[in-house]
Amino acid sequence: MEEQSDPSERFTVSIGLHENFIVARAAGELDYASAGLLNQQVKDAWATAQSGGLVVDLDGLTFCDSMGIGVLVLLLRQSREQQSTLVLSAIPPHLERILTITGLRTAFQVEASVEEAIQTVQAPPKPPQATDSDD
């Protein structure tokens, strides 16, 4: 008989609501069974806080599959739609490698620690940079 493990035992997310930003701390296995939990927790926090920014602390992440990557991309898209800042912090080496290989690493703002990520979120927004295609 195969034992099914409860996703809530393999993954946790805790949300901290601050004045103008949210800190979501993810720990464990971010996979097909838990990706929806991270997305829903952040959506609920955004609805409550009307936050200007989101820090996703990934220091406690032990595993991440394609669904986990997908939810990070979804959070990035949602933050852009809300004109808020998303910063990932403390990315584990295995996730850094996946993001680099897939070409997604450059899409995310990444800081080494939660403290640095919070400073980035709290910094005043930079004016959009002109690109060559704007000529």
XYZ file of N, CA and C in Angstrom:
405
model
N 0.855 -1.183 0.000
C 0.000 0.000 0.000
C 0.896 1.241 0.000
N 0.612 2.159 -0.924
C 1.382 3.389 -1.021
C 0.831 4.423 -0.052
N 1.727 5.069 0.671
C 1.299 6.097 1.620
C 1.322 7.457 0.931
N 0.209 8.159 0.974
C 0.113 9.501 0.408
C 0.446 10.502 1.501
N 1.394 11.399 1.205
C 1.722 12.401 2.210
C 0.885 13.649 1.979
N 0.553 14.290 3.031
C -0.243 15.507 3.005
C 0.647 16.664 2.552
N 0.253 17.397 1.476
C 1.079 18.513 1.009
C 1.370 19.537 2.098
N 0.432 19.719 3.034
C 0.643 20.706 4.095
C 1.770 20.289 5.036
N 2.126 18.996 5.034
C 3.238 18.538 5.852
C 4.569 18.739 5.131
N 4.523 18.876 3.800
C 5.741 19.020 3.017
C 6.021 20.464 2.620
N 5.036 21.354 2.782
C 5.204 22.744 2.366
C 4.428 23.653 3.300
N 5.068 24.747 3.682
C 4.370 25.750 4.478
C 4.658 27.120 3.888
N 3.695 27.993 4.045
C 3.899 29.384 3.661
C 3.352 30.239 4.794
N 4.130 31.210 5.209
C 3.648 32.145 6.223
C 3.700 33.543 5.618
N 2.686 34.314 5.931
C 2.537 35.643 5.353
C 2.675 36.686 6.449
N 3.527 37.657 6.209
C 3.657 38.798 7.112
C 3.169 40.043 6.398
N 2.157 40.698 6.962
C 1.630 41.934 6.387
C 2.307 43.111 7.061
N 2.898 43.977 6.264
C 3.587 45.155 6.771
C 2.902 46.393 6.200
N 3.423 47.571 6.516
C 2.778 48.822 6.090
C 2.508 48.868 4.600
N 3.536 48.653 3.799
C 3.342 48.788 2.361
C 3.883 47.602 1.573
N 4.051 46.473 2.233
C 4.523 45.286 1.532
C 4.152 44.021 2.307
N 4.310 42.905 1.612
C 4.020 41.586 2.169
C 5.306 40.773 2.113
N 5.554 39.979 3.153
C 6.637 39.007 3.116
C 6.007 37.629 3.211
N 6.228 36.818 2.170
C 5.754 35.432 2.152
C 6.976 34.537 2.303
N 6.967 33.707 3.337
C 8.089 32.793 3.577
C 7.640 31.384 3.209
N 8.310 30.831 2.191
C 7.977 29.492 1.711
C 9.019 28.503 2.213
N 8.557 27.350 2.680
C 9.474 26.335 3.184
C 8.980 24.950 2.781
N 9.924 24.102 2.422
C 9.578 22.733 2.056
C 9.584 22.543 0.558
N 8.654 21.723 0.067
C 8.603 21.338 -1.332
C 7.527 22.130 -2.078
N 7.975 23.013 -2.955
C 7.059 23.795 -3.789
C 6.864 23.014 -5.081
N 5.723 22.309 -5.153
C 5.473 21.435 -6.295
C 4.011 21.491 -6.697
N 3.605 20.555 -7.560
C 2.230 20.541 -8.069
C 1.188 20.509 -6.957
N 1.517 19.892 -5.842
C 0.555 19.764 -4.752
C 0.485 21.010 -3.876
N 1.529 21.856 -3.906
C 1.564 22.991 -2.986
C 1.594 24.351 -3.674
N 1.795 24.387 -4.967
C 1.910 25.668 -5.684
C 0.646 26.514 -5.511
N -0.509 25.881 -5.563
C -1.771 26.604 -5.387
C -1.879 27.257 -4.023
N -1.320 26.623 -3.006
C -1.358 27.184 -1.653
C -0.580 28.496 -1.600
N 0.619 28.524 -2.178
C 1.403 29.754 -2.195
C 0.658 30.850 -2.950
N 0.131 30.519 -4.108
C -0.602 31.501 -4.902
C -1.806 32.049 -4.139
N -2.574 31.177 -3.532
C -3.786 31.615 -2.827
C -3.462 32.471 -1.606
N -2.434 32.066 -0.850
C -2.050 32.833 0.340
C -1.621 34.245 -0.043
N -0.849 34.359 -1.127
C -0.386 35.676 -1.567
C -1.554 36.495 -2.104
N -2.432 35.863 -2.886
C -3.608 36.586 -3.400
C -4.463 37.119 -2.259
N -4.683 36.294 -1.251
C -5.473 36.723 -0.089
C -4.794 37.894 0.625
N -3.484 37.823 0.768
C -2.754 38.909 1.430
C -2.827 40.185 0.604
N -2.675 40.085 -0.723
C -2.782 41.263 -1.580
C -4.163 41.895 -1.456
N -5.199 41.068 -1.387
C -6.565 41.590 -1.276
C -6.770 42.309 0.053
N -6.138 41.817 1.104
C -6.273 42.414 2.428
C -5.440 43.673 2.576
N -4.198 43.610 2.098
C -3.248 44.681 2.379
C -3.173 45.748 1.302
N -3.662 45.451 0.094
C -3.464 46.376 -1.022
C -2.004 46.802 -1.057
N -1.148 45.824 -1.025
C 0.281 46.033 -0.866
C 0.944 46.661 -2.076
N 1.995 47.403 -1.786
C 2.807 47.980 -2.826
C 3.940 47.061 -3.237
N 4.183 45.997 -2.518
C 5.280 45.117 -2.865
C 5.168 43.768 -2.194
N 5.918 42.822 -2.749
C 5.901 41.461 -2.229
C 7.314 40.919 -2.207
N 7.717 40.407 -1.055
C 8.977 39.687 -0.912
C 8.611 38.217 -0.721
N 9.196 37.356 -1.549
C 9.005 35.914 -1.385
C 10.336 35.343 -0.926
N 10.382 34.940 0.337
C 11.584 34.378 0.947
C 11.601 32.875 0.670
N 12.590 32.442 -0.086
C 12.671 31.043 -0.493
C 13.781 30.286 0.228
N 14.281 30.848 1.302
C 15.390 30.247 2.041
C 15.077 28.832 2.521
N 13.842 28.562 2.878
C 13.468 27.252 3.406
C 13.028 26.256 2.353
N 13.124 26.623 1.081
C 12.685 25.735 0.004
C 13.673 24.585 -0.161
N 13.152 23.360 -0.169
C 14.000 22.185 -0.346
C 13.848 21.564 -1.724
N 12.759 21.908 -2.431
C 12.493 21.328 -3.744
C 11.560 22.268 -4.490
N 11.709 22.325 -5.819
C 10.801 23.117 -6.637
C 10.700 22.460 -8.006
N 9.468 22.122 -8.430
C 9.284 21.543 -9.750
C 8.697 22.588 -10.697
N 8.268 22.171 -11.873
C 7.773 23.105 -12.878
C 6.533 23.858 -12.407
N 5.702 23.235 -11.595
C 4.531 23.935 -11.057
C 4.967 25.025 -10.082
N 6.009 24.767 -9.322
C 6.549 25.788 -8.422
C 7.093 26.970 -9.198
N 7.834 26.691 -10.273
C 8.336 27.753 -11.143
C 7.150 28.515 -11.730
N 6.145 27.768 -12.156
C 4.954 28.385 -12.745
C 4.261 29.345 -11.803
N 4.170 28.996 -10.534
C 3.498 29.890 -9.591
C 4.350 31.127 -9.327
N 5.659 31.005 -9.354
C 6.514 32.187 -9.201
C 6.329 33.137 -10.387
N 6.234 32.572 -11.585
C 5.986 33.389 -12.781
C 4.600 34.030 -12.694
N 3.614 33.287 -12.221
C 2.267 33.829 -12.043
C 2.273 34.995 -11.054
N 2.979 34.847 -9.942
C 3.081 35.937 -8.963
C 3.767 37.154 -9.575
N 4.768 36.914 -10.405
C 5.443 38.018 -11.083
C 4.467 38.756 -11.994
N 3.700 38.010 -12.759
C 2.723 38.626 -13.654
C 1.668 39.407 -12.865
N 1.180 38.817 -11.784
C 0.172 39.491 -10.968
C 0.736 40.762 -10.337
N 1.993 40.723 -9.896
C 2.582 41.917 -9.296
C 2.714 43.023 -10.340
N 3.071 42.664 -11.552
C 3.177 43.662 -12.615
C 1.807 44.257 -12.950
N 0.779 43.410 -12.973
C -0.576 43.901 -13.236
C -1.011 44.898 -12.165
N -0.571 44.671 -10.942
C -0.917 45.551 -9.821
C 0.072 46.707 -9.673
N 1.036 46.773 -10.551
C 2.092 47.779 -10.498
C 2.798 47.779 -9.149
N 3.047 46.571 -8.657
C 3.788 46.423 -7.407
C 5.094 45.692 -7.704
N 5.975 45.685 -6.733
C 7.296 45.083 -6.891
C 7.310 43.699 -6.271
N 7.870 42.740 -6.999
C 8.087 41.389 -6.481
C 9.586 41.165 -6.396
N 10.055 40.762 -5.222
C 11.466 40.458 -5.034
C 11.574 39.081 -4.387
N 12.368 38.208 -5.001
C 12.655 36.906 -4.420
C 13.900 37.045 -3.563
N 13.918 36.368 -2.425
C 15.107 36.435 -1.567
C 15.577 35.038 -1.207
N 16.884 34.946 -0.978
C 17.522 33.714 -0.497
C 17.160 32.505 -1.352
N 17.340 32.646 -2.659
C 17.031 31.538 -3.569
C 18.035 30.406 -3.354
N 17.541 29.202 -3.106
C 18.452 28.059 -2.949
C 19.181 27.775 -4.274
N 20.376 27.209 -4.203
C 21.162 26.950 -5.420
C 20.420 26.139 -6.484
N 19.639 25.122 -6.065
C 18.930 24.309 -7.061
C 17.898 25.138 -7.827
N 17.242 26.075 -7.162
C 16.261 26.925 -7.832
C 16.953 27.978 -8.694
N 18.052 28.516 -8.208
C 18.847 29.471 -8.993
C 19.251 28.834 -10.320
N 19.662 27.597 -10.264
C 20.092 26.879 -11.469
C 18.924 26.703 -12.440
N 17.771 26.299 -11.938
C 16.593 26.110 -12.794
C 16.201 27.430 -13.454
N 16.168 28.504 -12.670
C 15.788 29.804 -13.229
C 16.794 30.260 -14.290
N 18.060 29.986 -14.068
C 19.092 30.369 -15.032
C 18.965 29.553 -16.314
N 18.828 28.251 -16.183
C 18.717 27.366 -17.353
C 17.498 27.716 -18.200
N 16.386 28.051 -17.547
C 15.153 28.349 -18.277
C 15.113 29.772 -18.817
N 16.101 30.590 -18.440
C 16.113 31.972 -18.892
C 15.224 32.884 -18.071
N 14.654 32.371 -16.990
C 13.750 33.159 -16.155
C 14.479 33.987 -15.098
N 15.736 33.693 -14.863
C 16.478 34.382 -13.793
C 16.457 35.893 -13.972
N 16.581 36.362 -15.211
C 16.626 37.801 -15.457
C 15.258 38.469 -15.324
N 14.195 37.687 -15.302
C 12.853 38.260 -15.158
C 12.561 38.686 -13.717
N 13.267 38.084 -12.777
C 13.004 38.334 -11.362
C 14.039 39.255 -10.743
N 13.574 40.110 -9.833
C 14.492 40.827 -8.953
C 14.831 39.860 -7.835
N 16.111 39.697 -7.551
C 16.554 38.741 -6.539
C 17.530 39.426 -5.602
N 17.361 39.177 -4.313
C 18.282 39.672 -3.288
C 18.749 38.488 -2.448
N 19.913 38.632 -1.857
C 20.515 37.544 -1.082
C 19.780 37.273 0.229
N 19.153 38.306 0.806
C 18.494 38.130 2.102
C 17.134 38.828 2.112
N 16.321 38.466 3.073
C 15.016 39.102 3.241
C 15.195 40.591 3.518
N 16.176 40.927 4.340
C 16.406 42.328 4.688
C 16.708 43.159 3.437
N 17.562 42.635 2.559
C 17.889 43.346 1.323
C 16.668 43.432 0.404
N 15.879 42.374 0.373
C 14.674 42.370 -0.452
C 13.671 43.404 0.049
N 13.538 43.529 1.356
C 12.631 44.526 1.935
C 13.097 45.928 1.567
N 14.393 46.175 1.628
C 14.921 47.486 1.234
C 14.597 47.781 -0.227
N 14.706 46.775 -1.082
C 14.391 46.947 -2.505
C 12.919 47.274 -2.698
N 12.046 46.572 -1.988
C 10.603 46.807 -2.105
C 10.238 48.196 -1.597
N 10.902 48.643 -0.546
C 10.572 49.930 0.045
C 11.197 51.114 -0.685
N 12.138 50.844 -1.578
C 12.791 51.932 -2.316
C 11.774 52.609 -3.231
N 11.917 53.922 -3.434
C 10.993 54.596 -4.340
C 11.112 54.014 -5.739
N 10.008 53.952 -6.472
C 10.051 53.359 -7.808
C 10.963 54.155 -8.737
N 11.674 53.402 -9.570
C 12.553 54.036 -10.544
C 11.733 54.392 -11.780
N 12.065 55.521 -12.424
C 11.348 55.846 -13.652
C 11.663 54.808 -14.719
N 10.693 54.528 -15.603
C 10.952 53.529 -16.645
C 12.130 53.950 -17.518
N 12.938 52.985 -17.891
C 14.094 53.263 -18.731
C 13.679 53.230 -20.191
N 14.200 54.161 -20.958
C 13.922 54.192 -22.387
C 14.677 53.044 -23.060
N 14.033 52.459 -24.051
C 14.682 51.408 -24.815
C 14.872 51.878 -26.243
N 15.676 51.178 -26.992
C 15.939 51.549 -28.377
C 14.679 51.529 -29.218
N 13.711 50.687 -28.849
C 12.487 50.581 -29.638
C 11.554 51.782 -29.417
N 11.859 52.626 -28.434
C 11.012 53.800 -28.163
C 11.314 54.969 -29.090
N 12.309 54.833 -29.950
C 12.699 55.931 -30.832
C 11.621 56.307 -31.805
